[in-house]
GROMACS .gro file of C-alpha atoms in nm:
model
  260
    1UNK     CA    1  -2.318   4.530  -0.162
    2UNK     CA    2  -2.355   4.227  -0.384
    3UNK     CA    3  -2.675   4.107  -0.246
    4UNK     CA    4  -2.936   4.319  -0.422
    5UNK     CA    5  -3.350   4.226  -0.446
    6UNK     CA    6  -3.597   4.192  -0.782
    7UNK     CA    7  -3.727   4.560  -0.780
    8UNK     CA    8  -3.341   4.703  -0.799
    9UNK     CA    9  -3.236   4.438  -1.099
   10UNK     CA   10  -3.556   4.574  -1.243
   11UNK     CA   11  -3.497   4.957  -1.233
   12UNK     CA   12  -3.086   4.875  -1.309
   13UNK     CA   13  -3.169   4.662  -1.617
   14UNK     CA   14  -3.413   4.955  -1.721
   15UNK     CA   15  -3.155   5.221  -1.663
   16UNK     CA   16  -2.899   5.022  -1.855
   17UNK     CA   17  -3.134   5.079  -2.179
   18UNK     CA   18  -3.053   5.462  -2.171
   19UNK     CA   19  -2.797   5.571  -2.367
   20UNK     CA   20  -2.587   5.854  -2.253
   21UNK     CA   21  -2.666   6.155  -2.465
   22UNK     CA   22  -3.033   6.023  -2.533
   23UNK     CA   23  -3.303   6.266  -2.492
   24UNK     CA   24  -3.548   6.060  -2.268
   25UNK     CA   25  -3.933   6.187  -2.184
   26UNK     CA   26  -3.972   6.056  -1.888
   27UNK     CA   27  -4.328   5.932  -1.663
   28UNK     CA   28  -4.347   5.989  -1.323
   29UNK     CA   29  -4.273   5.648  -1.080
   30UNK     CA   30  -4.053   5.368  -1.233
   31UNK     CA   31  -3.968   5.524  -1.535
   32UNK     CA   32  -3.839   5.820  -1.311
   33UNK     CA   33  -3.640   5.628  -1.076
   34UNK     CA   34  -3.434   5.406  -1.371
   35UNK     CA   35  -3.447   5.716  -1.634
   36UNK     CA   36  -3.268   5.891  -1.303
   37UNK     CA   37  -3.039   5.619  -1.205
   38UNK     CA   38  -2.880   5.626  -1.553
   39UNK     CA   39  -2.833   5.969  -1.507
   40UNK     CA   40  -2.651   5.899  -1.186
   41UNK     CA   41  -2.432   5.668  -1.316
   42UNK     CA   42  -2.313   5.559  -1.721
   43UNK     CA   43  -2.528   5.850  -1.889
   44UNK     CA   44  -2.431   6.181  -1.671
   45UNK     CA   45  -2.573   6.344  -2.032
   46UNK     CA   46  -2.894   6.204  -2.057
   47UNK     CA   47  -3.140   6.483  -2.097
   48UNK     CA   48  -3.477   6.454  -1.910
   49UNK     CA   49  -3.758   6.538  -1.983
   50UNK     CA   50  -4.079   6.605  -1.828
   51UNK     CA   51  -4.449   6.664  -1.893
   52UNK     CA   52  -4.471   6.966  -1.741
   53UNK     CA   53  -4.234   7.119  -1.932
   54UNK     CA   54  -3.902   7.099  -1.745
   55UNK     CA   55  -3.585   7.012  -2.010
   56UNK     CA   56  -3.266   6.868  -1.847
   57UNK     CA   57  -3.415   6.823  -1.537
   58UNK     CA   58  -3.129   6.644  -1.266
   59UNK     CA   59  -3.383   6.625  -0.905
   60UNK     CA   60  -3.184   6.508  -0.608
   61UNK     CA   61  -3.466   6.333  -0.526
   62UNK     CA   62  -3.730   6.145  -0.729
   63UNK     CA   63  -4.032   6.359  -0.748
   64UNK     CA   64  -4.383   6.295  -0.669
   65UNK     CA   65  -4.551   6.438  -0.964
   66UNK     CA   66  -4.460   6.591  -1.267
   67UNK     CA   67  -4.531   6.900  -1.095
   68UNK     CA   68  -4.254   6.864  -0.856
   69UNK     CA   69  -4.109   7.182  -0.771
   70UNK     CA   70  -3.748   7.001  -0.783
   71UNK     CA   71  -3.779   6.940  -1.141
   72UNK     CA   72  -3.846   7.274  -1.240
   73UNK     CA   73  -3.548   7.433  -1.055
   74UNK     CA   74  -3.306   7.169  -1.166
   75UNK     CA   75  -3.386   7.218  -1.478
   76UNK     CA   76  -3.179   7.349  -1.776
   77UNK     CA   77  -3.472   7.545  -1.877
   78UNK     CA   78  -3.879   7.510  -1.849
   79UNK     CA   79  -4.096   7.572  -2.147
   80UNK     CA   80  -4.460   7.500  -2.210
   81UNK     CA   81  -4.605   7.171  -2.225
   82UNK     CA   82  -4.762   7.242  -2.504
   83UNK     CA   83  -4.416   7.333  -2.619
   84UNK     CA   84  -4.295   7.014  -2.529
   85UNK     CA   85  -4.508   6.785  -2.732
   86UNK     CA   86  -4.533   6.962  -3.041
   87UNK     CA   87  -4.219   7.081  -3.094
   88UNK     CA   88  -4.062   6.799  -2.865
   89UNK     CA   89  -4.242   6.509  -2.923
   90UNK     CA   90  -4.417   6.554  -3.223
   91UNK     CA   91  -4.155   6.735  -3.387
   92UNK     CA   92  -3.921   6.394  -3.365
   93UNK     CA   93  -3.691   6.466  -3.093
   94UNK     CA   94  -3.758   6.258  -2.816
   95UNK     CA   95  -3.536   5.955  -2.849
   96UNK     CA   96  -3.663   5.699  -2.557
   97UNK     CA   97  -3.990   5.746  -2.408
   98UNK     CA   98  -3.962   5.559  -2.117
   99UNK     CA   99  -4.333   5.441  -1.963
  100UNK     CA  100  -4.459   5.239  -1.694
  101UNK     CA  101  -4.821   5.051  -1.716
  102UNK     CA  102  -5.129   4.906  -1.530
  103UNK     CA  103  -5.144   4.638  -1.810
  104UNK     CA  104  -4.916   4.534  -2.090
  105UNK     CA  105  -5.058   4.248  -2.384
  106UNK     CA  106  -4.766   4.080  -2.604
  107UNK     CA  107  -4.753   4.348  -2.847
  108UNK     CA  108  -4.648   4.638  -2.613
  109UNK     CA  109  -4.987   4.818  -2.599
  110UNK     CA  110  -5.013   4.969  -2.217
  111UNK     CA  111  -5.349   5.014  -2.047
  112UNK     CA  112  -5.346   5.270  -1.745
  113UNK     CA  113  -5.747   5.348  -1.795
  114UNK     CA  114  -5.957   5.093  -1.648
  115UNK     CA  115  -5.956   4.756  -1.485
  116UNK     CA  116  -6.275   4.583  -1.642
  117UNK     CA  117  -6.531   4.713  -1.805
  118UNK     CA  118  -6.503   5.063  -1.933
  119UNK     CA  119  -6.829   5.171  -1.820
  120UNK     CA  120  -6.861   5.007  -1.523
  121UNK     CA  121  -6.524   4.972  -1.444
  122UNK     CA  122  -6.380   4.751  -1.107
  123UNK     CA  123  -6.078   4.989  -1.111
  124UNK     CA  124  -6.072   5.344  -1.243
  125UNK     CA  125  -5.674   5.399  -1.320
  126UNK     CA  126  -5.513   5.759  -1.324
  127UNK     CA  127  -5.561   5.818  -1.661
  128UNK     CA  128  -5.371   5.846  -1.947
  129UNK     CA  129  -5.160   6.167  -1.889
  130UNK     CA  130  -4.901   6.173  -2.201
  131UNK     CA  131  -4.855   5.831  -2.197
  132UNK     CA  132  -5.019   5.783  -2.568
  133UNK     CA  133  -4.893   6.083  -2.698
  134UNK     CA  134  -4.498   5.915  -2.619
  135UNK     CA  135  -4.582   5.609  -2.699
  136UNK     CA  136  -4.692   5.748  -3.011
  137UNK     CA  137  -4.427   5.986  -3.132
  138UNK     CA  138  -4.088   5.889  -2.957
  139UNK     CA  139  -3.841   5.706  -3.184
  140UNK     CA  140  -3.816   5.400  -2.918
  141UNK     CA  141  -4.050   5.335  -2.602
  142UNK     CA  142  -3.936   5.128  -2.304
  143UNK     CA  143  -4.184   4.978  -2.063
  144UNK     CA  144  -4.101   4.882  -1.679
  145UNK     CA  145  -4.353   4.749  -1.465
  146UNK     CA  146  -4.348   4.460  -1.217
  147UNK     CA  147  -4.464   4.121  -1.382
  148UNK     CA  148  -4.818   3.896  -1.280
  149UNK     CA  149  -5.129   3.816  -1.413
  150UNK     CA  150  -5.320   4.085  -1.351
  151UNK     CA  151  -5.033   4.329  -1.521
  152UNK     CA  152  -4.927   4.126  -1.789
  153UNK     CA  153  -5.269   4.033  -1.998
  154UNK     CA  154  -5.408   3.851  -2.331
  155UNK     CA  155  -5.605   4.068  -2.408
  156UNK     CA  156  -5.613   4.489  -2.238
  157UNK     CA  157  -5.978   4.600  -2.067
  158UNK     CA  158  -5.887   4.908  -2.254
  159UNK     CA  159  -5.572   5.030  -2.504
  160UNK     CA  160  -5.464   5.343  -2.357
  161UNK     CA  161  -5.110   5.392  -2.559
  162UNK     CA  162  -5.039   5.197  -2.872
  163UNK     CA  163  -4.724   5.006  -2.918
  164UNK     CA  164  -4.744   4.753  -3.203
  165UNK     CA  165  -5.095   4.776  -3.219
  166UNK     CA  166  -5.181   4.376  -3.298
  167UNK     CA  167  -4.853   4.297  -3.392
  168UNK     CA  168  -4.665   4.298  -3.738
  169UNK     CA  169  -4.691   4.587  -3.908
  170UNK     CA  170  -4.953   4.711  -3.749
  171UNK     CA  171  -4.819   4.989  -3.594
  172UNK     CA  172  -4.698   5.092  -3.962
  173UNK     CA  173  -5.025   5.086  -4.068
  174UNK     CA  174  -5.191   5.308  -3.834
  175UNK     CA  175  -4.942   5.588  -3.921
  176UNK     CA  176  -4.724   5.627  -3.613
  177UNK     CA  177  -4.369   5.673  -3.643
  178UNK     CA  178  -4.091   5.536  -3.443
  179UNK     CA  179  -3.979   5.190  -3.364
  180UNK     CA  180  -4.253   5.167  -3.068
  181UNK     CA  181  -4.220   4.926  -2.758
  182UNK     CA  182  -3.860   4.807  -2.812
  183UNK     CA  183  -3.820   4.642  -2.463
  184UNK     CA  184  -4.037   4.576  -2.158
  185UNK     CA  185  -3.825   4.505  -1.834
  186UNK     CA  186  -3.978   4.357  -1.510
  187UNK     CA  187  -3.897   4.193  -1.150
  188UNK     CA  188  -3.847   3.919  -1.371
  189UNK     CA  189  -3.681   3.926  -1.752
  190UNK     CA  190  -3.652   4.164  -1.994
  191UNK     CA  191  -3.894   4.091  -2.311
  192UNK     CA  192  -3.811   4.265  -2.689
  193UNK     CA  193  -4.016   4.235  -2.993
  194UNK     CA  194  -3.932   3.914  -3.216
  195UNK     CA  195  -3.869   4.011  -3.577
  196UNK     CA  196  -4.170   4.011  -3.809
  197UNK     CA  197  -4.486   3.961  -3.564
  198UNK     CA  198  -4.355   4.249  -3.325
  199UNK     CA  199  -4.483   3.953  -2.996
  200UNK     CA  200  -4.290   3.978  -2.684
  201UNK     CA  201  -4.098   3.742  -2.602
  202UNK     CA  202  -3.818   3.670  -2.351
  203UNK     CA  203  -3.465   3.736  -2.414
  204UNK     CA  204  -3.301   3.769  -2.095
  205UNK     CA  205  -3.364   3.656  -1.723
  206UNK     CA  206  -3.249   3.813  -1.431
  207UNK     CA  207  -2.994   3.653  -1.193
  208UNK     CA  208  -3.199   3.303  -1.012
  209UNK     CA  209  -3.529   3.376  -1.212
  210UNK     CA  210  -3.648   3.051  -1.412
  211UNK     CA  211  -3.870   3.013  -1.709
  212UNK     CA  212  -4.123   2.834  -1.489
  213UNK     CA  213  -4.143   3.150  -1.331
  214UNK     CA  214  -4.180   3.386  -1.595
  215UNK     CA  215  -4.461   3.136  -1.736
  216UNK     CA  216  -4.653   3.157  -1.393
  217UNK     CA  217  -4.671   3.506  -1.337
  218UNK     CA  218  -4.763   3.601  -1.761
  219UNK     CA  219  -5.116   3.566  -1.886
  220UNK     CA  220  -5.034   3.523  -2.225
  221UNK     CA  221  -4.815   3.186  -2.390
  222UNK     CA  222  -4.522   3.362  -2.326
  223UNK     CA  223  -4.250   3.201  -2.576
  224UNK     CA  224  -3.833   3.236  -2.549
  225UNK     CA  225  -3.599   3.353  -2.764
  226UNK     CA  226  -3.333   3.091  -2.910
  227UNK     CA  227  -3.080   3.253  -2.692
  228UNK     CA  228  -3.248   3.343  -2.358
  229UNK     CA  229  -2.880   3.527  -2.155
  230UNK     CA  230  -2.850   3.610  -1.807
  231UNK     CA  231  -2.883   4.000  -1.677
  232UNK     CA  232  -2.599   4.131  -1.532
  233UNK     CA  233  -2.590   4.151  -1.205
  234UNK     CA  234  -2.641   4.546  -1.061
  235UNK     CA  235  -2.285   4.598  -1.008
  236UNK     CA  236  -2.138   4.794  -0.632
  237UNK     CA  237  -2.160   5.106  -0.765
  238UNK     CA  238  -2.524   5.085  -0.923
  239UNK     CA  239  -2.649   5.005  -0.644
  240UNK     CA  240  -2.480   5.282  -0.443
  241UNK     CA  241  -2.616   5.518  -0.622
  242UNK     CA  242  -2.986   5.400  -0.661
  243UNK     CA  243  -2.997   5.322  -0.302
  244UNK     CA  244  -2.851   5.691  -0.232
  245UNK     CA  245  -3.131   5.816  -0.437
  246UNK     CA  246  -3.406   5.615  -0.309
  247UNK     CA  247  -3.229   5.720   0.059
  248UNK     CA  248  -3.262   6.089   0.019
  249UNK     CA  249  -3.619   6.027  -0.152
  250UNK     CA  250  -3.744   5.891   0.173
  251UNK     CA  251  -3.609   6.144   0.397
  252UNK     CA  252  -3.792   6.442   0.174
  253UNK     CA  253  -4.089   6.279   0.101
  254UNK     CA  254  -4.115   5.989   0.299
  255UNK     CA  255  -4.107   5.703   0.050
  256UNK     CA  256  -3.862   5.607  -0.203
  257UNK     CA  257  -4.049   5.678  -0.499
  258UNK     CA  258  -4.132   5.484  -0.776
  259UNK     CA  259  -4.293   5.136  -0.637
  260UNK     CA  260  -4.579   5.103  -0.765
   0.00000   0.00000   0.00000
């Protein structure tokens, strides 16, 4: 049970960031599977919430969509979505939103729009759902997306959710409240804001990962904190339960949910 690859350090190191209690809004995919995982495990209170409208949602399986029929009848209660953001999101009670991206820059700001240019695009991404309304209005945002040049950017084809805008106090300035972006965890590291410009920059890498690599697969001068520490190691019972969940995910749907 020790032996473990990079995608479940990455959704363990993720789920790790959720306090238990927190009220989490939740996106569909990676987000889902380490927002569920916590649930599973250190933060049995964690309360989940989904676009659609389902509060307190606890799925056996991870669900497809945010229309998932399993969400909605585990759920504590359903309400509107409109319900959701404006009395939810916008009215300050979403503590974590908890996003996953197409493209990330240094500053946190998440592109799931376009690859290229906007009109004439090479790619044409799902869309922005909720994504900029969370990233937005939650008190903290974590990212979790698998790390490489063509995810992690200089410079975004297109800014589809803000996090600290072009670093500093930029976010400040354009009105939104909440911290923003306050870590992005990959395959690879986890990244938090460095005090004052708001950049990226590494603070932790996961079990046999090297700088060299981090370096490689970033298309921006990634830089290290003073004090770069090692991620724990998913422990036995982590990885129980996300492999249990990723298990019965497969035999309803037939996939495990949440790679891409």
């Amino acid at each position: 049970m020790s032996e473990f690859n990079t995608n479940e350090m990455m959704t363990v190191a993720a789920a790790r960031r959720l306090g238990n209690g927190s009220v989490c809004f939740v996106g569909i995919g990676l987000p889902s599977k380490a927002a569920n995982l916590a649930r599973l495990t250190h933060a049995p209170e964690v309360v989940l919430i989904y676009e659609s409208g389902p509060i307190g949602a606890k799925p056996s399986v991870l669900p497809l969509s945010i229309g998932d029929g399993e969400l909605a009848e585990t759920a504590d209660t359903v309400v509107p979505t409109g319900e959701i953001f404006r009395y939810w999101l916008q009215g300050g009670r979403i503590d974590v939103g908890f996003l996953g991206a197409a493209q990330v820059d240094k500053y946190g700001n998440i592109n799931t729009t376009v690859i290229g240019d906007y009109h004439a695009p090479k790619v044409r991404l799902p869309g922005a759902g909720g994504a900029p309304e969370i990233a937005g209005s939650a008190k903290k945002v974590l990212i979790i997306l698998k790390q490489g040049h063509r995810t992690f950017v200089d410079k975004l084809a297109f800014i589809t959710s803000v996090g600290h805008g072009e670093g500093g106090d930029h976010r400040k300035q354009l009105g939104l409240p909440g911290e923003g972006p306050v870590a992005i965890i990959t395959d690879l590291c986890i990244m938090e804001p460095e005090a004052g410009t708001n950049e990226f920059i590494v603070t932790s890498l996961h079990p046999g990962v090297t700088r060299e690599q981090v370096i490689e697969n970033t298309g921006w001068h990634i830089r290290f904190a003073d004090n770069v520490t090692t991620t724990e190691a998913p422990t036995a019972t982590e990885l129980a339960a996300l492999r249990d969940l990723e298990a019965r995910t497969a035999a309803a749907h037939g996939q495990a949910g949440g790679e891409e």
